[in-house]
XYZ file of C-alpha atoms in Angstrom:
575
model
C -105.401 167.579 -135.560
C -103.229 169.810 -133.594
C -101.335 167.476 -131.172
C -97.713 169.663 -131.509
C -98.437 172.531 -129.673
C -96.797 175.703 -128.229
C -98.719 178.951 -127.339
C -99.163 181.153 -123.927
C -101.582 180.658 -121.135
C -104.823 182.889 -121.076
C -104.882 182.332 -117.414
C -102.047 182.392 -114.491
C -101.871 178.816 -113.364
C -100.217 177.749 -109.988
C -96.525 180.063 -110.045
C -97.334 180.199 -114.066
C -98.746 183.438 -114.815
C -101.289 184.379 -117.828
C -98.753 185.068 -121.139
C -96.187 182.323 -120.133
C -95.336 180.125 -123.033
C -95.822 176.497 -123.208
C -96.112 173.353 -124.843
C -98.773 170.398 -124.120
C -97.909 166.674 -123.630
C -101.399 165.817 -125.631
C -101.566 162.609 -123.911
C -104.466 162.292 -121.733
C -104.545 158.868 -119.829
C -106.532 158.059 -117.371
C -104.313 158.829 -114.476
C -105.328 155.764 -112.174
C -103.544 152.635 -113.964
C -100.177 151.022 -113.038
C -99.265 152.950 -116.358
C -100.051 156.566 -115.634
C -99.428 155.898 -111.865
C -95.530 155.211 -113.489
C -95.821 158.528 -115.889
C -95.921 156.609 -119.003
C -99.446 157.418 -120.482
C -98.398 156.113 -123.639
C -99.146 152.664 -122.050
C -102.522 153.671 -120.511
C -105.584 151.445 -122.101
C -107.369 153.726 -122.166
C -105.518 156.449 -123.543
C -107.155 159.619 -125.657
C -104.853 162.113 -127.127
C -105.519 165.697 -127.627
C -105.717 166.693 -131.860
C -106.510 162.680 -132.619
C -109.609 161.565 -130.804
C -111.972 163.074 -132.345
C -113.759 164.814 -129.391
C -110.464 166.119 -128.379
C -109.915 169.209 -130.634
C -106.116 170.225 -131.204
C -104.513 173.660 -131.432
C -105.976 174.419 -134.238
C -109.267 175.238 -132.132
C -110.403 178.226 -130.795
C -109.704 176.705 -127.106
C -108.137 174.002 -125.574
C -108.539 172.601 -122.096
C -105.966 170.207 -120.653
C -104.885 169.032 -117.238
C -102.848 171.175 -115.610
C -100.342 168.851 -115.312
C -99.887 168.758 -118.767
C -98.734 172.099 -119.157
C -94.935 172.522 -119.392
C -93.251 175.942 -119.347
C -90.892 176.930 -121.673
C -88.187 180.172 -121.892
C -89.243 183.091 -123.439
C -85.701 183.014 -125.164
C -86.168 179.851 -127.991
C -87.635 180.584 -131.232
C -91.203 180.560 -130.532
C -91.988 177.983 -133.788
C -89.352 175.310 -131.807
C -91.796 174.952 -130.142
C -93.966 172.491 -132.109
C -91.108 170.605 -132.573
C -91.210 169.504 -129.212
C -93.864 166.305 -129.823
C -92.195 164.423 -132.556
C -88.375 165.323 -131.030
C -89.750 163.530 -127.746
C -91.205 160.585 -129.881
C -88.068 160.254 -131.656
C -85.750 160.500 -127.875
C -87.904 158.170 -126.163
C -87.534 155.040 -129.234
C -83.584 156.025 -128.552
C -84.085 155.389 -124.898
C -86.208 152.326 -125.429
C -83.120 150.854 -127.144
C -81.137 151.777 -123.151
C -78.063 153.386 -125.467
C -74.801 152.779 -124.091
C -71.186 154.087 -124.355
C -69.683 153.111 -128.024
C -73.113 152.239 -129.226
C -73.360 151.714 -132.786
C -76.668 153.379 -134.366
C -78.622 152.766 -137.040
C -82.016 154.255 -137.860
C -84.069 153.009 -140.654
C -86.165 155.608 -142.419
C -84.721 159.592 -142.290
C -88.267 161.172 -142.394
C -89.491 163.321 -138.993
C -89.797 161.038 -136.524
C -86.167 159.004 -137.888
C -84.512 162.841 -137.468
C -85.982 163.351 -134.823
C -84.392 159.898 -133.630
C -81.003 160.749 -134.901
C -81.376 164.303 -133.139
C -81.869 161.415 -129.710
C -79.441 159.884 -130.065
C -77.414 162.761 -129.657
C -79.074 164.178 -127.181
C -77.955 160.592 -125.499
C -74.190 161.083 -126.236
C -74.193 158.507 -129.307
C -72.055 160.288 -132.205
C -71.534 157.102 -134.276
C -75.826 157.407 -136.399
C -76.177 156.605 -139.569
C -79.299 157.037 -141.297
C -80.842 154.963 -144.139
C -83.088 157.008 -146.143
C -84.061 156.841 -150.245
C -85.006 160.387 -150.198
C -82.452 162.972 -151.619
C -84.078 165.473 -149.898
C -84.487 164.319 -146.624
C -80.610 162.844 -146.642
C -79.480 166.664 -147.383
C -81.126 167.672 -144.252
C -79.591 164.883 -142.014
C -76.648 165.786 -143.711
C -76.812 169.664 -142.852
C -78.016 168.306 -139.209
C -74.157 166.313 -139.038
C -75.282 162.685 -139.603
C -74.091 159.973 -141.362
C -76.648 158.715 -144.665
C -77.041 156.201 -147.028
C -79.540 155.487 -149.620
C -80.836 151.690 -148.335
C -79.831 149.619 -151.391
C -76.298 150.523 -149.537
C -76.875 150.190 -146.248
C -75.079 146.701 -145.808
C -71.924 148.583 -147.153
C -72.167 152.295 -145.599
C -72.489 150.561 -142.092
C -69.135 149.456 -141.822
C -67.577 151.733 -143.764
C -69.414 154.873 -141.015
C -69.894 153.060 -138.526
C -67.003 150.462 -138.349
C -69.117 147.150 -137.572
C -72.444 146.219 -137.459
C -75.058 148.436 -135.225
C -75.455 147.679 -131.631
C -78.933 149.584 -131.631
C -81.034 149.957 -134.524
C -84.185 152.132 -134.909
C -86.626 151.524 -137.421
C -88.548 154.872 -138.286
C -91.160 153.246 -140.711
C -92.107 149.617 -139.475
C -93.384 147.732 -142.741
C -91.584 144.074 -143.459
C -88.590 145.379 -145.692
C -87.486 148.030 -142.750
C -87.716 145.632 -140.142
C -85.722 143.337 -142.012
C -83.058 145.934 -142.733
C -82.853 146.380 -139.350
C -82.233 142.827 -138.669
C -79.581 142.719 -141.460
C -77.286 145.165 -140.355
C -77.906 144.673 -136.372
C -75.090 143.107 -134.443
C -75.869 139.786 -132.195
C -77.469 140.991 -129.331
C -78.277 144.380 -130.753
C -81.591 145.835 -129.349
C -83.633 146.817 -132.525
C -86.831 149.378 -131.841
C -90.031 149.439 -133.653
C -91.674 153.125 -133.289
C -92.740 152.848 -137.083
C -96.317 151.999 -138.003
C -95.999 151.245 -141.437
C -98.744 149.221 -141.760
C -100.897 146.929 -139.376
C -98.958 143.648 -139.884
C -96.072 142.170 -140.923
C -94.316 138.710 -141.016
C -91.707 138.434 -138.422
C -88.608 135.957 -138.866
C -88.111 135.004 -135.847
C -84.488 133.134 -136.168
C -82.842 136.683 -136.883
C -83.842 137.054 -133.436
C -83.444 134.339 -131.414
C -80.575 132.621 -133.325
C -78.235 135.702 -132.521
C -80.239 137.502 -128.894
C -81.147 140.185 -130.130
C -83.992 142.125 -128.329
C -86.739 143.483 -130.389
C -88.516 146.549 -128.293
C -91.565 148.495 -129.140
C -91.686 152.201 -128.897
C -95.102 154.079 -128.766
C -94.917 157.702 -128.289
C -93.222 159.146 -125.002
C -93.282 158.970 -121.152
C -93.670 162.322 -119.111
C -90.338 162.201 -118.343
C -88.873 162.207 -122.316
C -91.881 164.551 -123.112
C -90.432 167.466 -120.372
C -86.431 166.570 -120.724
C -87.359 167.341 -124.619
C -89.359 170.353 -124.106
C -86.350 171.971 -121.719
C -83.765 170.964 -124.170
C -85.692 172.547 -126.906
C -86.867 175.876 -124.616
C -82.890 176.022 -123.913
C -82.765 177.255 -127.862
C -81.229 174.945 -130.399
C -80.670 176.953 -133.191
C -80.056 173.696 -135.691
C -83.774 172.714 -135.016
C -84.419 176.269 -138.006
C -83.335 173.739 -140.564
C -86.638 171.265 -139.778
C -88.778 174.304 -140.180
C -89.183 175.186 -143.883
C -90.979 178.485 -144.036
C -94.172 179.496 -142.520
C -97.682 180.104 -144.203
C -100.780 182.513 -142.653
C -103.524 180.670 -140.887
C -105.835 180.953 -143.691
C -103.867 178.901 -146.047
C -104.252 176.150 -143.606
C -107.172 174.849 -145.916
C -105.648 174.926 -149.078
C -102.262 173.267 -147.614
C -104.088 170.329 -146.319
C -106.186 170.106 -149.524
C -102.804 169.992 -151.484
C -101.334 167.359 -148.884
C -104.667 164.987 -149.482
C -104.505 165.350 -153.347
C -100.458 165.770 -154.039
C -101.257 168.184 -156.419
C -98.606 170.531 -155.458
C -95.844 168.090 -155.550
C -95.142 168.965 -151.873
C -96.931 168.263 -148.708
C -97.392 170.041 -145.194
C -97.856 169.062 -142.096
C -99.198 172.135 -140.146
C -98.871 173.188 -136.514
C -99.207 176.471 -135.216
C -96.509 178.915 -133.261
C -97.955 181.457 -131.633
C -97.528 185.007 -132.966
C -100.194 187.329 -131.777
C -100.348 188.553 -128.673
C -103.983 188.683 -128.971
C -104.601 184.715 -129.604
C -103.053 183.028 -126.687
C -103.676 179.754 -124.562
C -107.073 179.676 -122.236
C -107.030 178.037 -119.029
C -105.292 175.290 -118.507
C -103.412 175.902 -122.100
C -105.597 176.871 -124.526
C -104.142 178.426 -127.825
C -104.992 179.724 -130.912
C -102.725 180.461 -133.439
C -102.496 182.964 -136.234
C -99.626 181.482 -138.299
C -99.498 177.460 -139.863
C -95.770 175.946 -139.875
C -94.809 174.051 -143.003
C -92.701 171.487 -141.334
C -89.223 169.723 -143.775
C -90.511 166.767 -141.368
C -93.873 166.520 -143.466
C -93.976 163.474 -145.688
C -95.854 160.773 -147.345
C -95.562 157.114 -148.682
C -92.639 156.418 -150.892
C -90.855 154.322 -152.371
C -89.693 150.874 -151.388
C -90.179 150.027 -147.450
C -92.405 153.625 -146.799
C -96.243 152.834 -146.864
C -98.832 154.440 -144.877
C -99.186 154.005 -141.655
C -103.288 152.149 -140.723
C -103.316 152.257 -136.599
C -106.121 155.190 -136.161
C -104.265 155.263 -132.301
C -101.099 156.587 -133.160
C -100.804 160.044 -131.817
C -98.349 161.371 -133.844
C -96.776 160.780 -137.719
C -94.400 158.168 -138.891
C -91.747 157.739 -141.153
C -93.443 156.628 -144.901
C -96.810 158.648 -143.429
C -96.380 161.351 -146.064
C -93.794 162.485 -149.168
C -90.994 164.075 -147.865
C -90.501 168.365 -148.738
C -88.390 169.397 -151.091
C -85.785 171.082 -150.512
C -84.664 174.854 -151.636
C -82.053 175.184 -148.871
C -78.366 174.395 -149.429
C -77.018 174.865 -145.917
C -73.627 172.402 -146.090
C -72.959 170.622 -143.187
C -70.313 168.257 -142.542
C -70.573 164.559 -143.518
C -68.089 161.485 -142.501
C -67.635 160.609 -145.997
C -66.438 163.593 -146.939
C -63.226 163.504 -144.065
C -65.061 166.343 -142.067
C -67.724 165.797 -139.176
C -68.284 164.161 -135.875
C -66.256 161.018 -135.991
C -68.023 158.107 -133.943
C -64.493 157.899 -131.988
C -63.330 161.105 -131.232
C -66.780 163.336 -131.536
C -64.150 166.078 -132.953
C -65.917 168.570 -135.920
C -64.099 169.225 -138.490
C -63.588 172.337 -140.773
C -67.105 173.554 -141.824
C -65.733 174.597 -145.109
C -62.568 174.726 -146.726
C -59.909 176.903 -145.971
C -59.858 179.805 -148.160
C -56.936 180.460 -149.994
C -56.894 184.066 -149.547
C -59.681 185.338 -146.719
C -60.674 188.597 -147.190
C -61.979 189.534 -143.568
C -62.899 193.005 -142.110
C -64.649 193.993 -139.174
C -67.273 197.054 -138.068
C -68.628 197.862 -134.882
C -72.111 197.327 -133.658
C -74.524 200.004 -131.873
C -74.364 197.967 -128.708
C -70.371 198.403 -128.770
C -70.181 202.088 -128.901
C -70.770 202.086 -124.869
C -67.586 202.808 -122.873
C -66.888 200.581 -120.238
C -66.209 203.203 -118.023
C -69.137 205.418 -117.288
C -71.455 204.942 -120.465
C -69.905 207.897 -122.222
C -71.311 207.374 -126.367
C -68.503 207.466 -128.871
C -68.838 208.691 -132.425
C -69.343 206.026 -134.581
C -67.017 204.825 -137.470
C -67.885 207.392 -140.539
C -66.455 203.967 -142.653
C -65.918 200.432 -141.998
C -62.756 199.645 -139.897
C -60.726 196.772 -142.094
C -57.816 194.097 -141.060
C -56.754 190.692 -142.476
C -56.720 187.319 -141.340
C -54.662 184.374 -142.292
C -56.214 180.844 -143.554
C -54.567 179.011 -141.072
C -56.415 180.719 -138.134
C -59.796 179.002 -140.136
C -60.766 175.592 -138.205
C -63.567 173.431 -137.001
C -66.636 174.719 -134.726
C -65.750 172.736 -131.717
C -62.208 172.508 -132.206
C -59.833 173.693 -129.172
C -58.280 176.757 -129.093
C -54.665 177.460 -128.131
C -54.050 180.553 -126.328
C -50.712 182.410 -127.675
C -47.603 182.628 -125.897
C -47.422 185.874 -123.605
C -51.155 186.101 -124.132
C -53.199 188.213 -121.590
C -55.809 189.403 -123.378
C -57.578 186.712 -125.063
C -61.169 187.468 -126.016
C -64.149 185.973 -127.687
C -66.469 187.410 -130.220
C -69.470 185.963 -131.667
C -69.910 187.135 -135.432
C -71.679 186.779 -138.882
C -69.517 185.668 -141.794
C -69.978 185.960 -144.622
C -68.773 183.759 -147.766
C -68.454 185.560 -151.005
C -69.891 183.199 -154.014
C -68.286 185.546 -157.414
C -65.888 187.909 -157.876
C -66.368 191.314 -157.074
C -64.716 194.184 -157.597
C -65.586 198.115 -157.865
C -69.683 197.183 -157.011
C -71.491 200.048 -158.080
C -74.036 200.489 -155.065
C -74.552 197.897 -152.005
C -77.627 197.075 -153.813
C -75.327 195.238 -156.330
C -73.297 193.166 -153.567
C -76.493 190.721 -153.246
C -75.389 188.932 -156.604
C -71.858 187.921 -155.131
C -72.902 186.587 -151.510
C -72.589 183.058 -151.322
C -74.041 182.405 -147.927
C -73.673 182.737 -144.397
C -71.932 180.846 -141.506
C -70.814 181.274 -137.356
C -67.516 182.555 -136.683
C -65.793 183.085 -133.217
C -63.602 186.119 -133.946
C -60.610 185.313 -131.452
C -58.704 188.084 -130.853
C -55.484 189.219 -128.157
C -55.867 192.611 -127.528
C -52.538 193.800 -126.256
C -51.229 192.270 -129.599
C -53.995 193.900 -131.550
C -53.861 197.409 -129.806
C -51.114 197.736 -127.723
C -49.005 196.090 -130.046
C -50.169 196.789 -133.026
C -48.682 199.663 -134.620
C -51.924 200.317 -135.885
C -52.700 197.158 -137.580
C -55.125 194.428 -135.651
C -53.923 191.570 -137.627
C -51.427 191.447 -134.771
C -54.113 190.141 -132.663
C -56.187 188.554 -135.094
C -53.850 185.789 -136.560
C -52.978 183.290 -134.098
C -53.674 179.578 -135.651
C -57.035 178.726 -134.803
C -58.484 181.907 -133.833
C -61.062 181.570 -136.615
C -63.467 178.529 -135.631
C -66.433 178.322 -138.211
C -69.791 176.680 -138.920
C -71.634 174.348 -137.993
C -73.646 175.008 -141.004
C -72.956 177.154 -144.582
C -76.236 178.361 -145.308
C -76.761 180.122 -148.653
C -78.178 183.607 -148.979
C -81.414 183.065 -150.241
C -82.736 180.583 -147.761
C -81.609 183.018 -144.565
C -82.769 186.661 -144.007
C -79.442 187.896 -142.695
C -80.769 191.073 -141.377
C -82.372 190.816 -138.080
C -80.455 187.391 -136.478
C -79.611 186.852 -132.957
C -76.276 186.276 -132.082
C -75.368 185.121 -128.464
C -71.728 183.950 -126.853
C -71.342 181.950 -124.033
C -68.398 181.694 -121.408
C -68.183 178.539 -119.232
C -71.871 178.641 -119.549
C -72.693 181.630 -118.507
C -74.124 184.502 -120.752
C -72.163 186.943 -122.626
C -73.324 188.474 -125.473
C -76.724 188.894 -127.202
C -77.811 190.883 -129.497
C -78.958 190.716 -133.513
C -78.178 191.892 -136.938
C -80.625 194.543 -136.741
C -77.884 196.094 -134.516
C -74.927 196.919 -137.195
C -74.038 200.390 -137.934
C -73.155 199.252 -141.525
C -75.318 196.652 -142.951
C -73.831 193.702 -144.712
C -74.230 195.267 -148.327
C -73.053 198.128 -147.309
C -69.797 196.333 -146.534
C -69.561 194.006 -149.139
C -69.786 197.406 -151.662
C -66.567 199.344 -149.556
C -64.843 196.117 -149.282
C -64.982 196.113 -153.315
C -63.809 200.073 -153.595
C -60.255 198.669 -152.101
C -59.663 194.729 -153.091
C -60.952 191.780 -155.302
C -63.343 189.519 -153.234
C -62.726 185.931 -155.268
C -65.051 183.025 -154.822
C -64.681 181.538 -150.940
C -63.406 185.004 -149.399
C -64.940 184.859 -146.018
C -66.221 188.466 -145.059
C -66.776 189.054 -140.922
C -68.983 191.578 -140.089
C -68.153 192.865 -136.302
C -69.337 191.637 -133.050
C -71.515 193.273 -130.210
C -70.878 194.275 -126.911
C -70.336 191.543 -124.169
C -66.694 190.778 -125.168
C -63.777 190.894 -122.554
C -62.277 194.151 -123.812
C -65.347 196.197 -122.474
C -64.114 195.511 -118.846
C -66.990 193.733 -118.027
C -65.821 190.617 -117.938
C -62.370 188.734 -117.674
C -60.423 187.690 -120.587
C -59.817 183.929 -121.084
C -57.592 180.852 -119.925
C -56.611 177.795 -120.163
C -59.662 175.543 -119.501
C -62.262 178.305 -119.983
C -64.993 176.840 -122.578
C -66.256 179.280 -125.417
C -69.538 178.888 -127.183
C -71.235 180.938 -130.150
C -74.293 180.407 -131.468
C -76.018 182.749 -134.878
C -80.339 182.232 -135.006
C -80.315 179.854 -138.066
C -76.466 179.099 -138.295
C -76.122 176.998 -135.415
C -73.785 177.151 -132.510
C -70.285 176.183 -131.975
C -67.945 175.292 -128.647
C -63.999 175.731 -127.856
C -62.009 174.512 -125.420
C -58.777 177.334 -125.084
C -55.813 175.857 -124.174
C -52.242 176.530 -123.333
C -49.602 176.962 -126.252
């Protein structure tokens, strides 16, 4: 075991020095056939894969060898346990591109366990918005649904297609390839739909071949991933994809690794693991030619096992990686809300627009405090005394929208700025907290927020009072994700903003001069937080106002993105 890998080179390699961190493509073909000749070792006959064959130990070894040219670098800036994503994300991507997606394709994947996520995530990544996602786990459909996709138990699939998708899919993907799956597939598949088998279920099943021929529709197999979809997924990983944090369910020391698998084989703890390792130690890194040991197992949300009606294990000893009905699915303790079609909000298939990641509060209750990193003057590096208190203003609910809604710049606006920032959404009513201790109790969770601000209407303007510059509609884009306070340790996150692509800000939590208790308690010494109250907590330096950088206009593109929050992106346009 041990085919989903990341960890760091023991020894420099080509322009790769020793320390880099990378992932292996465990697929070891034989490098001589039509197949390999074509980078697709998937199709090699003779194919052995690194963590299955049984002389081919994983990452879980002491050391690993592999062919150089298996070895694919990754940025030292993405979560380091992303990494072992990497191998079922490019399994999933490649069935998507065996299916050649198109403009307006209609999606459908069959089975919403690791490698049908990891699917979904593909089709994405392909520029698909209209998925929906058939799935009889609760558990698994409330991550899909926290990831932005469309679900459906499967005794409603036949309904929930038309009604999310608006006709019948144009490419179907079936994550768990035993008879009933397949047949979904064929029931809700449009004629001449292309319909992709990457589940293995179980060794055989009867095929009807009239739902085929009668109406053209193509059925492809999918086995793993080329080169190519193994490195496009490993760079779109390494480029940090902060939604990939909800996959990951917590993480477990290296010497539980024994008793996690024993409780996987037996079910005795009513949950199962599948384990992979991201590195942690600087003193257990990859060998030559990438190998790795690691000191920390992963409990992966993609672990599961067979369920109920279509999942069943999977029986070919080849596969290289798990399928969808291989294992139970995790459940869940996280209650991250994410926006769902059925509910109005989310990525519509037509217009790709995100809606409001929560409702609009009746009365927000925002205030704002200064980082370390902004007490730097622009001019010279001269230190200013920090606030002795937290600095408060109000803003209205209408400047509250959608994540990647557009942005319209005010009229006689010069001084438009961005500012990436934790909010915070009070869960009870507080009032006259007795110690910051206490505010714990009353914090419903945590969510993104771009802090849009004008500053010559918020200083120059202002007469003291920032709401000036704080209130234009829209100037409040929030979410992706609402993730609640005991599934996210707010304390040490990185935040990072983005203008037309290029860098801006970056810094973490760790960084506030007044930690979020701390200014949940003052905010209670002066007003009533009620239930929904969204709290923002300051932003760090990197923003327009430090002279750094210009301020925005019309066409400039915005984007935000909070370690386990996700990341948003405006367009700012002209009023």
């Amino acid at each position: 075991m041990g085919h989903e890998t990341v960890g760091r080179l023991r020894e420099s390699l080509g322009a790769l020095s020793a320390g880099t961190l990378v992932t292996i493509n465990p697929l070891l073909g034989c490098g001589t056939c039509d197949a390999c000749l074509d980078r697709q070792p998937q199709i090699c006959p003779v194919l052995r894969v690194l963590g299955v064959d049984p002389d081919l130990p994983g990452s879980f070894a002491d050391a690993v060898t592999v062919p150089a040219g298996n070895i694919v670098p990754l940025r030292e800036t993405m979560p380091v346990e992303h990494g072992a994503l990497i191998e079922p994300l490019a399994v999933g991507f490649h069935a998507v591109m065996r299916g050649a997606p198109r403009d307006g394709d209609r999606v459908v994947v069959i089975g919403g366990g690791p490698i049908g996520q990891a699917a979904a995530i593909g089709a994405r990544r392909a520029g698909i918005n209209a998925v929906l996602v058939s799935e009889p786990i609760d558990a698994r459909r409330e991550v899909l649904e926290r990831l932005g996709f469309s679900v459906t138990a499967p005794e409603h699939l036949a309904a929930a297609v038309h009604e999310h998708l608006g006709g019948t899919a144009t490419l179907v993907v079936d994550a768990v390839g035993v008879e009933a799956s397949l047949q979904d597939a064929v029931d809700v598949a449009a004629p001449g739909a292309r319909i992709v088998l990457v589940g293995m279920g179980t060794r055989e099943l009867l095929l009807r071949p009239y739902g085929f021929s009668g109406f053209e529709r193509v059925l492809l197999g999918s086995y793993c991933y080329s080169d190519e979809h193994f490195r496009s997924t490993a760079e779109w990983v390494s480029e940090g994809r902060p939604e990939l944090g909800l996959l990951i369910d917590r993480m477990l020391p290296l010497e539980d690794g024994p008793r996690a698998f024993h409780e996987v084989a037996k079910g005795t703890s009513g949950r199962t693991r599948r384990c992979s390792c991201p590195d942690r130690s600087p003193r257990r890194q990859c060998g030559s030619h990438g190998s790795r040991r690691s000191d920390e197992v992963r409990e992966d949300r993609s672990a599961r096992a067979g369920v109920s009606r279509h999942h069943r294990r999977r029986h070919d000893p080849r596969s290289a990686q798990d399928h969808d009905g291989h294992r139970r699915r995790l459940p869940l303790r996280r209650r991250a809300v994410s926006r769902s079609r059925r509910s109005g909000g989310g990525r519509t298939a037509r217009s790709g627009r995100s809606g409001a990641a929560l409702r609009r509060p009746d009365r927000p209750a925002e205030r704002r405090h200064l980082h370390r990193h902004e007490l730097r003057c622009p001019c010279g590096g001269i230190r200013l005394r920090p606030p002795d208190v937290p600095i408060i203003f109000l803003k209205t609910p209408n400047t509250v929208v959608g994540p990647d809604d557009p942005v319209t710049i005010p009229r006689r606006s010069e001084k438009t700025d961005w500012e990436v920032e934790l909010g915070v959404v009070i869960g009870r009513r507080a009032s006259y907290l007795a110690s910051p201790a206490d505010a714990q109790a009353v914090i419903a969770g945590f969510v993104a927020v771009n802090d849009v601000s004008e500053r010559t209407f918020q200083l120059d303007e202002s007469g003291g009072q920032w709401s000036k510059g704080k209130c234009a509609e829209g100037f409040n884009p929030t979410g992706p994700w609402l993730v609640t306070a005991d599934e996210l340790d707010h304390r040490d996150l990185r935040l990072r903003s983005w203008v037309n692509g290029e860098p801006r800000q970056d810094s973490r939590t760790a960084d506030m001069i007044f930690d979020v208790e701390t200014i949940i308690w003052h905010l209670s010494q002066y007003l009533v937080l009620e239930p929904g109250d969204l709290v923002l907590t300051g932003t760090p330096e990197g923003v327009a106002l430090s002279g750094r950088f210009p301020y925005l206009k019309p066409g400039d593109v915005v984007e935000i993105e909070i370690e386990g929050l996700g990341r948003q992106k405006q367009e700012f346009r002209s009023a």
